[in-house]
Tab-separated table of C-alpha atoms in Angstrom:
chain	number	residue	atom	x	y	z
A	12	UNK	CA	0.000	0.000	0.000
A	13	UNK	CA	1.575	3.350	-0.683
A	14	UNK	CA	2.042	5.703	1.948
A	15	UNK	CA	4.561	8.834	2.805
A	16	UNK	CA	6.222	8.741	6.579
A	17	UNK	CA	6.909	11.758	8.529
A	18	UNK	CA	9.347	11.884	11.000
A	19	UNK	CA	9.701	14.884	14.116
A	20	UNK	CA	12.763	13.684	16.354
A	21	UNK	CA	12.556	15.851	19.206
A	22	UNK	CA	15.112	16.202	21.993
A	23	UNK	CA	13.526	13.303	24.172
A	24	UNK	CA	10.929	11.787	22.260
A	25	UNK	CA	10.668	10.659	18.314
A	26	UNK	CA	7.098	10.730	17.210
A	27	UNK	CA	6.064	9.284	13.588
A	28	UNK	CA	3.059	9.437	11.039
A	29	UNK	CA	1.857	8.115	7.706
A	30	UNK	CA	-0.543	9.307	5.369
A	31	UNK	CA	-2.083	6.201	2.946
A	32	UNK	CA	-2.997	6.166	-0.536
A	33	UNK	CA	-6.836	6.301	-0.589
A	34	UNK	CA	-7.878	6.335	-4.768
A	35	UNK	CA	-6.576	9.334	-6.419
A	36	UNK	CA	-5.742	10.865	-2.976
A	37	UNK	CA	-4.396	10.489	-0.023
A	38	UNK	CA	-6.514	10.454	3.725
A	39	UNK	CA	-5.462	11.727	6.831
A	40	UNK	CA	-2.345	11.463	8.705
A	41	UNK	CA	-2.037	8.773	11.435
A	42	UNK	CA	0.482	8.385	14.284
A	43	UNK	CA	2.500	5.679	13.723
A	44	UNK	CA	3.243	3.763	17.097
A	45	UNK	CA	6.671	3.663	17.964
A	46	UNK	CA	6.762	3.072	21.888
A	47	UNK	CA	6.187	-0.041	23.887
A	48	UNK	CA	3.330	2.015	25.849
A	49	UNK	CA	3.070	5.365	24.094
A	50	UNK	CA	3.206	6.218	20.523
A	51	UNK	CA	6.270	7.725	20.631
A	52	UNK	CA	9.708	6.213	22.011
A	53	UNK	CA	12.748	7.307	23.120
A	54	UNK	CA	14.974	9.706	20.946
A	55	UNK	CA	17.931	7.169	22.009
A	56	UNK	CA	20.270	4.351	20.668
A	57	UNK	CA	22.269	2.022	22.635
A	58	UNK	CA	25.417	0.389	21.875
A	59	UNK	CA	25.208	-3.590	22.869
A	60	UNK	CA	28.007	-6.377	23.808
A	61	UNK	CA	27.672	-7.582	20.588
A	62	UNK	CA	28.296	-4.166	18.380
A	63	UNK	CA	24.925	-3.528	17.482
A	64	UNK	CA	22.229	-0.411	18.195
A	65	UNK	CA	19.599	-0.391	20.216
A	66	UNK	CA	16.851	2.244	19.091
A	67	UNK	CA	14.217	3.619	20.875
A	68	UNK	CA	12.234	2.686	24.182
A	69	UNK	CA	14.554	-0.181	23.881
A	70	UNK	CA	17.766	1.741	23.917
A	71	UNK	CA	16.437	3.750	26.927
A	72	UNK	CA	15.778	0.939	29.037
A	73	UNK	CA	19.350	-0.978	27.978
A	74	UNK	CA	20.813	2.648	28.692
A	75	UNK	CA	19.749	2.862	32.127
A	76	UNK	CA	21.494	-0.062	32.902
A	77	UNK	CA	24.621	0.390	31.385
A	78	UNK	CA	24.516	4.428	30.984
A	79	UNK	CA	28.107	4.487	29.224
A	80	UNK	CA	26.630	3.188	26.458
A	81	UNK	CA	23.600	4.967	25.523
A	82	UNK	CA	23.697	7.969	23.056
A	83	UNK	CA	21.121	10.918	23.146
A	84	UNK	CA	21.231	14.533	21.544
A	85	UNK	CA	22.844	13.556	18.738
A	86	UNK	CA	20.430	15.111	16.645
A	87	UNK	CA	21.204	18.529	17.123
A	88	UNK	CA	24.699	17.652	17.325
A	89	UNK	CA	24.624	17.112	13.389
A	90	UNK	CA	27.374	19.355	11.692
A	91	UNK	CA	29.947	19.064	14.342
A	92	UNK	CA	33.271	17.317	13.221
A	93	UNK	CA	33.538	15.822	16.637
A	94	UNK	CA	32.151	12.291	16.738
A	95	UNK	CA	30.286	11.190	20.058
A	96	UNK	CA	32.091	8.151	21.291
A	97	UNK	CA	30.905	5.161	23.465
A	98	UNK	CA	33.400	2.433	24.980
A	99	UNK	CA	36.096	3.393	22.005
A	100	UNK	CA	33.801	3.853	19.300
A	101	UNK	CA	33.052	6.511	17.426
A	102	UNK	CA	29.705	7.801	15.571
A	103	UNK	CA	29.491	10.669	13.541
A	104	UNK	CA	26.322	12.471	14.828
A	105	UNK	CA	24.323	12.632	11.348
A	106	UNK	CA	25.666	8.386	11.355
A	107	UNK	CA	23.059	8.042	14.766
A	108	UNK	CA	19.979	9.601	12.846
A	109	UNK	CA	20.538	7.854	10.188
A	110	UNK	CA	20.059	4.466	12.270
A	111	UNK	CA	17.092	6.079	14.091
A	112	UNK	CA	15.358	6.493	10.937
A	113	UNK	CA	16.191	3.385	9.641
A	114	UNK	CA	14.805	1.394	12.598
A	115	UNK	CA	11.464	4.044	12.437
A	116	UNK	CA	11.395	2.907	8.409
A	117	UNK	CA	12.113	-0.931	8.800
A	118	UNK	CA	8.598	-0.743	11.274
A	119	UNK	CA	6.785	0.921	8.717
A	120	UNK	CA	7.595	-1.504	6.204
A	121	UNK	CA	6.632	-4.525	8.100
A	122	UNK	CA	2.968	-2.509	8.665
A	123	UNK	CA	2.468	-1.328	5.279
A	124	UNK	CA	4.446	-3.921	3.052
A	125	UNK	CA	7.577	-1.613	1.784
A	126	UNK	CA	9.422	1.604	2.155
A	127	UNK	CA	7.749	4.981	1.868
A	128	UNK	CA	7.230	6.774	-1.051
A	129	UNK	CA	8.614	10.160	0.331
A	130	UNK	CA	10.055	10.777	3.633
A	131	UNK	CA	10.157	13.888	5.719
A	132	UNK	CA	12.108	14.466	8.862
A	133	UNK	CA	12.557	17.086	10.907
A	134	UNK	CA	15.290	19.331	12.384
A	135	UNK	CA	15.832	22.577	14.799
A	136	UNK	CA	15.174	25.855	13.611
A	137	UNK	CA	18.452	27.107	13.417
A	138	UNK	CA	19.815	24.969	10.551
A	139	UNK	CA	21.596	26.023	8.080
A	140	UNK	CA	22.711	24.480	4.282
A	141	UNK	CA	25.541	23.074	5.655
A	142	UNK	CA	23.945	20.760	8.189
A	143	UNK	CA	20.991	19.658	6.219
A	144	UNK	CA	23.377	18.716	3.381
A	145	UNK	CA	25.762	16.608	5.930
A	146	UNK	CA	22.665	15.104	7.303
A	147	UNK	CA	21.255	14.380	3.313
A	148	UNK	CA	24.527	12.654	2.449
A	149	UNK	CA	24.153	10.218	5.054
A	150	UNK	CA	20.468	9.457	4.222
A	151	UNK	CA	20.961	8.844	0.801
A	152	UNK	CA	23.921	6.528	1.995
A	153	UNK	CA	21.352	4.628	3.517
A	154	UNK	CA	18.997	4.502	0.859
A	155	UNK	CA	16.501	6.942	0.993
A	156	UNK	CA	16.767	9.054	-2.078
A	157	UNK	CA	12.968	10.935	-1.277
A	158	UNK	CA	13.321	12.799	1.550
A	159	UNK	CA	12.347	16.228	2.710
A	160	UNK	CA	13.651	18.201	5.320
A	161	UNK	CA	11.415	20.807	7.288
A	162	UNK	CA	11.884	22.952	10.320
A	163	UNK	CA	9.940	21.362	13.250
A	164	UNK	CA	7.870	24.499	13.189
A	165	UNK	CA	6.884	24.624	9.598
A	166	UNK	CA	6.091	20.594	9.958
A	167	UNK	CA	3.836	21.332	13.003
A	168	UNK	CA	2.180	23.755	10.329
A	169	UNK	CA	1.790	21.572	8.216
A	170	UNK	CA	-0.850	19.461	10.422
A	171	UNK	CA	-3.884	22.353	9.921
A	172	UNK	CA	-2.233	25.221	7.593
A	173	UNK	CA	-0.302	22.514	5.175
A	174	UNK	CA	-0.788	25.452	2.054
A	175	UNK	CA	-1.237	28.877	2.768
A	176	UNK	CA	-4.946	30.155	2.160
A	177	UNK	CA	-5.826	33.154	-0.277
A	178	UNK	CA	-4.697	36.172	1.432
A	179	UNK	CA	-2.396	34.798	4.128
A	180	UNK	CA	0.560	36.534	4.661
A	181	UNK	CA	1.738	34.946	8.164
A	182	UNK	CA	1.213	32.433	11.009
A	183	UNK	CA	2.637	31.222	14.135
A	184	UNK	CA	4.001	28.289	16.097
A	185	UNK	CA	3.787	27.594	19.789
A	186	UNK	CA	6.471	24.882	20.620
A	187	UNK	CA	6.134	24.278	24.427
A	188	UNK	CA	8.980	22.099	25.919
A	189	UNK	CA	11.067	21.927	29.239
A	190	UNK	CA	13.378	24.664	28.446
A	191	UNK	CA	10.323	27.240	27.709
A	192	UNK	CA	8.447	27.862	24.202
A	193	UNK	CA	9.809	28.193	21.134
A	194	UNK	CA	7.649	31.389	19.555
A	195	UNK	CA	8.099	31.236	15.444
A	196	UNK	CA	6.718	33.547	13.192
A	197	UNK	CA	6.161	32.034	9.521
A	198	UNK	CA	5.737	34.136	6.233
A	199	UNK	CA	3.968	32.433	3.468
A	200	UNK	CA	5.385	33.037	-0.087
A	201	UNK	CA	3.674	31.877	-3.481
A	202	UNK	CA	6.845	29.725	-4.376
A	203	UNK	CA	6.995	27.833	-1.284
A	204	UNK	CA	4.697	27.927	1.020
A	205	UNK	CA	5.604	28.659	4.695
A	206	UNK	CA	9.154	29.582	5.711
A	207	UNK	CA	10.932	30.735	9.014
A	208	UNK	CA	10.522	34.075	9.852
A	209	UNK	CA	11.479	35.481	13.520
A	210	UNK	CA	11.441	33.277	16.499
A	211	UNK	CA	12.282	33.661	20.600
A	212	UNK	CA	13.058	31.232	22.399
A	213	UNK	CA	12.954	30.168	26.100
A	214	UNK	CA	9.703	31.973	26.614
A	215	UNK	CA	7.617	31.917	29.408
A	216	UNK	CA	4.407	29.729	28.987
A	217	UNK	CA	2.192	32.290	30.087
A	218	UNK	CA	3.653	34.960	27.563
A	219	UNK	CA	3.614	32.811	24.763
A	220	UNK	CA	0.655	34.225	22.654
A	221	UNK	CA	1.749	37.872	23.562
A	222	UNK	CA	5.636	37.293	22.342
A	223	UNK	CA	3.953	36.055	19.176
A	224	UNK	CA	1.782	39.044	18.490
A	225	UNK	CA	4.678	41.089	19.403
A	226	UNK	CA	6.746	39.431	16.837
A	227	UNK	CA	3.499	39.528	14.421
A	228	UNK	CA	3.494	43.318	15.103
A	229	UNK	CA	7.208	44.203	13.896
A	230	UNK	CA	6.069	42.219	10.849
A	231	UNK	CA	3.491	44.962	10.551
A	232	UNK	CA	1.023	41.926	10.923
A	233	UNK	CA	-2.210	42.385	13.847
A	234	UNK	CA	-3.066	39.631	15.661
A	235	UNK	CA	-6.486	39.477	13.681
A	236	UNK	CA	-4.175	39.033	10.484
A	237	UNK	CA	-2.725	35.916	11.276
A	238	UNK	CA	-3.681	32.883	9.040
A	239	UNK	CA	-3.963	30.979	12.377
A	240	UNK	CA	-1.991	29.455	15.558
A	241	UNK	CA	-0.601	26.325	16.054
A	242	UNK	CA	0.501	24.637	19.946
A	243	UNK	CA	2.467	21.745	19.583
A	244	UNK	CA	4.713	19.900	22.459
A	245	UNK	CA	3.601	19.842	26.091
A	246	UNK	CA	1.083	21.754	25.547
A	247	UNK	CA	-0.701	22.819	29.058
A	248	UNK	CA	-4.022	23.030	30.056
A	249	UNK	CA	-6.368	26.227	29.509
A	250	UNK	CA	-3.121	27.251	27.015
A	251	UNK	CA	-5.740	28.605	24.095
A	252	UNK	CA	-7.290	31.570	25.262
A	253	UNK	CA	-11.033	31.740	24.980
A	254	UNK	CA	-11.513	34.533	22.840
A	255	UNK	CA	-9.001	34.030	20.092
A	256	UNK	CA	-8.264	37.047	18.054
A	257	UNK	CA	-7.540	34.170	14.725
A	258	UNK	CA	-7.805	30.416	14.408
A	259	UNK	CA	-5.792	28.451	16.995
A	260	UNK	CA	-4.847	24.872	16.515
A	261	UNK	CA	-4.003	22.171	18.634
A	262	UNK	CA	-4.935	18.827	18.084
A	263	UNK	CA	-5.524	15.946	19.897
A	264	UNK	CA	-2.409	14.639	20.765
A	265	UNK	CA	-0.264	18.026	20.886
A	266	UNK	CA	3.056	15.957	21.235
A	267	UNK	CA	2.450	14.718	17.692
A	268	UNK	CA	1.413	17.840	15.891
A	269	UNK	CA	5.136	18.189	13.930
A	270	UNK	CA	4.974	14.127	12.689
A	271	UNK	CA	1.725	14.508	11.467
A	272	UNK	CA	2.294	17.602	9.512
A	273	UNK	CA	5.319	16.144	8.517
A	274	UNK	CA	3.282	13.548	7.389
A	275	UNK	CA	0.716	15.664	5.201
A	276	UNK	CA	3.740	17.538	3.873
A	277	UNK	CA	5.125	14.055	2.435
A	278	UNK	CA	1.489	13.532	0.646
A	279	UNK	CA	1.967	16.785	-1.221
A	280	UNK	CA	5.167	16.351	-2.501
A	281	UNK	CA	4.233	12.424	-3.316
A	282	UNK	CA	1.969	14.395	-5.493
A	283	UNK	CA	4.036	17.114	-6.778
A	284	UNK	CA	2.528	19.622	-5.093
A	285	UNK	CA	4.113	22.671	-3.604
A	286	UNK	CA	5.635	24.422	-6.391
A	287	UNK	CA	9.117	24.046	-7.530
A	288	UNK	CA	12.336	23.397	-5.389
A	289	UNK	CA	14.609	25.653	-3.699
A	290	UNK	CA	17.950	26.043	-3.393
A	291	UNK	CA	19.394	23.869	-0.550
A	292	UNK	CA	20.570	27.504	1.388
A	293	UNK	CA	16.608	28.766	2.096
A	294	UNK	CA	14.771	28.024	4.961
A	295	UNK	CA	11.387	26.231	3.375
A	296	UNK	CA	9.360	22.867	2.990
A	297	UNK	CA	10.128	22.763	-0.282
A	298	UNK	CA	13.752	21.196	-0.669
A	299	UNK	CA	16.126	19.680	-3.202
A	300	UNK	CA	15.926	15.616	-3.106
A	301	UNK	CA	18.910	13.720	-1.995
A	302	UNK	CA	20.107	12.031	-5.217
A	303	UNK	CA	21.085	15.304	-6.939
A	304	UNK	CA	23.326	16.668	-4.198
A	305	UNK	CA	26.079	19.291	-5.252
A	306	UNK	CA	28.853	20.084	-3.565
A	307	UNK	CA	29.123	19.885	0.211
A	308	UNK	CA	29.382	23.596	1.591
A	309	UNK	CA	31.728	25.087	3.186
A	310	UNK	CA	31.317	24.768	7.398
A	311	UNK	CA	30.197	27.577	8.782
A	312	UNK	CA	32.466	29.333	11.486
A	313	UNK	CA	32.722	28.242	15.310
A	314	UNK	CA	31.543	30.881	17.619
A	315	UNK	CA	34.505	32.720	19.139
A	316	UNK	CA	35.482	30.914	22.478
A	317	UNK	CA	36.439	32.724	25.728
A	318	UNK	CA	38.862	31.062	28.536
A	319	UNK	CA	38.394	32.765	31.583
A	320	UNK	CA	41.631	32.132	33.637
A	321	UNK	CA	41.375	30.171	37.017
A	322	UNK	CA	43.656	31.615	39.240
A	323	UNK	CA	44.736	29.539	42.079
A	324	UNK	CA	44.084	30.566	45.676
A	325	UNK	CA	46.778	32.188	48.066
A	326	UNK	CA	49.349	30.056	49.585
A	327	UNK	CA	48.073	29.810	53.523
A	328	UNK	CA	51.443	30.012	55.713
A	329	UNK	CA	51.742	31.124	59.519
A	330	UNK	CA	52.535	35.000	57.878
A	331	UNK	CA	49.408	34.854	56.032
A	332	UNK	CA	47.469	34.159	58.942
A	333	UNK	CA	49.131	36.747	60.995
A	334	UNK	CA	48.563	39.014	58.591
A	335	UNK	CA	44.902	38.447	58.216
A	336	UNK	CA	44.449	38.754	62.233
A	337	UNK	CA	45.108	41.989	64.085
A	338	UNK	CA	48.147	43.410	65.058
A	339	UNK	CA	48.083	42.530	69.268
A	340	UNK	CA	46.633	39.012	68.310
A	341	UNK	CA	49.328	38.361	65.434
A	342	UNK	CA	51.777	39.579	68.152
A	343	UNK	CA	50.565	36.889	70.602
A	344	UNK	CA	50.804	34.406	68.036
A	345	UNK	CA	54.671	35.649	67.620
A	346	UNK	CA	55.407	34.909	71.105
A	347	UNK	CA	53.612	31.515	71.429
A	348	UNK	CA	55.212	29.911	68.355
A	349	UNK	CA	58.804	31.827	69.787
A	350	UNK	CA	57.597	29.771	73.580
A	351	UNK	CA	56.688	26.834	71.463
A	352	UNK	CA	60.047	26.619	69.662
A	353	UNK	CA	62.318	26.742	72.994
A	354	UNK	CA	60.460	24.404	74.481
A	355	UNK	CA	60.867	22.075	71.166
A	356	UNK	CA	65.145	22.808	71.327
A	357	UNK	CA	64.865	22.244	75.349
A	358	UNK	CA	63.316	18.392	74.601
A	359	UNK	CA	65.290	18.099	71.913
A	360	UNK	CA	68.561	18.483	74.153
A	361	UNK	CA	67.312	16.029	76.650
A	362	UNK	CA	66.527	13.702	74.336
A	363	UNK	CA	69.936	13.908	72.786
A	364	UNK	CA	71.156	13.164	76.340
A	365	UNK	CA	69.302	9.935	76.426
A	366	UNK	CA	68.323	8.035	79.933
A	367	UNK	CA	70.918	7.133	82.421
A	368	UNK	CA	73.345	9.268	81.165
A	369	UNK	CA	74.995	11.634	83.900
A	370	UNK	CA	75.817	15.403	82.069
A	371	UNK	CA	79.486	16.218	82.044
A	372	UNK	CA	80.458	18.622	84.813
A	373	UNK	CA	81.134	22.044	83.502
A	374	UNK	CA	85.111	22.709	82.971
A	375	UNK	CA	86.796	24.361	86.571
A	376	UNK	CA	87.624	28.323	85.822
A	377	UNK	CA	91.056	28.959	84.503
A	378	UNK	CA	92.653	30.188	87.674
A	379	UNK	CA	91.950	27.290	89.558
A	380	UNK	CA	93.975	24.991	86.998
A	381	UNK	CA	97.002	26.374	88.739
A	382	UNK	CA	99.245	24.921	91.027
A	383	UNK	CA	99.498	26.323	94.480
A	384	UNK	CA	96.335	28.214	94.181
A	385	UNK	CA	94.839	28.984	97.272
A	386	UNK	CA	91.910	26.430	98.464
A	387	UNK	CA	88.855	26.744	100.733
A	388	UNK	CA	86.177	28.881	101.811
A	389	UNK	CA	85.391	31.251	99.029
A	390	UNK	CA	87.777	30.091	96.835
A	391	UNK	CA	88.108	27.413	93.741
């Protein structure tokens, strides 16, 4: 049965969705159940005794046993030239997804009897050419030749405003996770669809919908002009406000909102839809496939690093302290450790001495050496 597979690998959890062939169309999109008690598992792999990864809820579990070798974050990790290494071995971060979305695949293709025909995955905001093309290379080393890459934000779009209506000129994205909301703005442009506009992140969840009009507003877009709101992630209760100013989205299962727009995207470009491609550099939905990769790009710079120097802390000697105390109790001090040190030469004399020992008498004076001196009372 033909069907397109969209994949949102989040920082802790990796949801999924398909969308079927139904006739000449294609139906809704449908989580795809990944976990052994939730739909979505574990964004994890684990490194066994015998060489081979663990993925998912499976890889969690192994990894809380033996947490040297589990591997996490290596998503967002794509792009750096420094491979994460477990017990010697070493895995190039893009090398990690890959196997992720192989193991997310492989299930599909036991459910639906073969591989997709178009994936899309997602990645962080911040992306630029360089990383999607590192991450491309290493999918299309794998085999999959029909993927898409979207913005998590633009995919969680993608599950209610898929295609900008008539008229729509913007709409935003609510991404609420444990480090705050992520706040996007998304322009829609004839060519393309939706693409990244402005974004804040690490927002309050209370503020959310007033950072976004605020970023609306320097777009010179109201509130009311918005093509419509979407919440996605841990989405909290009594988070849509009851008088909405424009259409506000958020599904039944919030979590999955990016897979299943990642989903629906895959149906339109399994149909050709969307317009034509873009160059690999621009933020959109609409992206070159893998088997007609240029050049890789050059790496964009590191940020500059700062070393702050540690400077070790003062030497403590007996000065130090005196010095720290006030002058009549440093002066006290003097005299004990002066007491202290006679007494120590005093011991140290009588112990030279040892026991038993009688001391030498002292020598006579020099006059009384002499023959004939005079002797007795008063004298030597």
């Amino acid at each position: 049965m033909p069907y397109v597979l969209g994949i949102d690998v989040a920082q802790g959890r990796t949801h999924a969705a398909t969308c079927r062939r139904q006739g000449t169309g294609w139906g809704e999109p449908e989580p795809l159940w990944l976990g052994e008690r939730s739909p979505a598992a574990a964004s994890a792999l684990f490194l066994d005794d015998e060489g081979y990864l663990l993925t998912g809820d499976a890889a969690a579990q192994a990894g809380a046993r033996v947490p040297s070798r589990l591997l996490t974050g290596f998503h967002r990790r794509i792009g750096d030239d420094v491979p994460m290494l477990v017990e010697g071995e070493a895995f190039p971060p893009e090398t990690l997804t890959t196997v992720l979305v192989e193991g997310i695949a492989e299930h599909a293709a036991n459910l639906f009897g073969g591989p997709p025909a178009h994936l899309v995955l997602t990645h962080p905001g911040d992306w630029g050419g360089y990383r999607r093309d590192v991450l491309r290379r290493a999918l299309a080393d794998a085999g999959f030749t029909a993927v898409t890459l979207v913005p998590g934000s633009i995919a969680a779009l993608g599950a209610h405003l898929a295609v900008p209506g008539p008229g729509a000129t913007a709409a935003g994205v609510c991404e609420f996770g444990a480090d705050g909301v992520i706040v996007t703005l998304a322009t829609a442009t004839a060519a393309s669809g939706w693409q990244l506009g402005t974004s804040a992140e690490g927002v309050a969840p209370a503020a959310a919908l007033s950072t976004l009009f605020a970023l609306a507003g320097a777009a010179t877009t109201s509130p009311k002009g918005l093509a419509g709101v979407v919440f996605c992630g841990d989405v909290p209760p009594h988070a849509l406000p009851a008088r909405p100013p424009c259409p506000m989205f958020a599904g039944p299962v919030p979590p999955a909102t990016a897979a299943l727009g990642a989903a629906a995207l895959g149906a339109l470009r399994a149909e050709g839809r969307g317009g034509p491609q873009e160059p690999p550099a621009v933020e959109t939905t609409l992206l070159p496939k893998v088997d007609t990769l240029g050049e890789l790009g050059e790496r964009p710079p590191r940020p500059p690093v700062e070393i702050t120097p540690f400077e070790l802390p003062e030497r403590v000697s007996p000065m130090n302290l005196f010095r720290r105390r006030r002058p009549l109790a440093a002066a006290i001090l003097v005299l004990a450790a002066a007491v202290s040190a006679g007494a120590i030469t005093i011991t140290a004399r009588e112990a030279t001495a040892g026991p038993g020992t009688t001391p030498a008498p002292s020598p006579a004076p020099s006059h009384c050496a002499r023959p004939g001196a005079p002797s007795g009372e008063g004298h030597c």
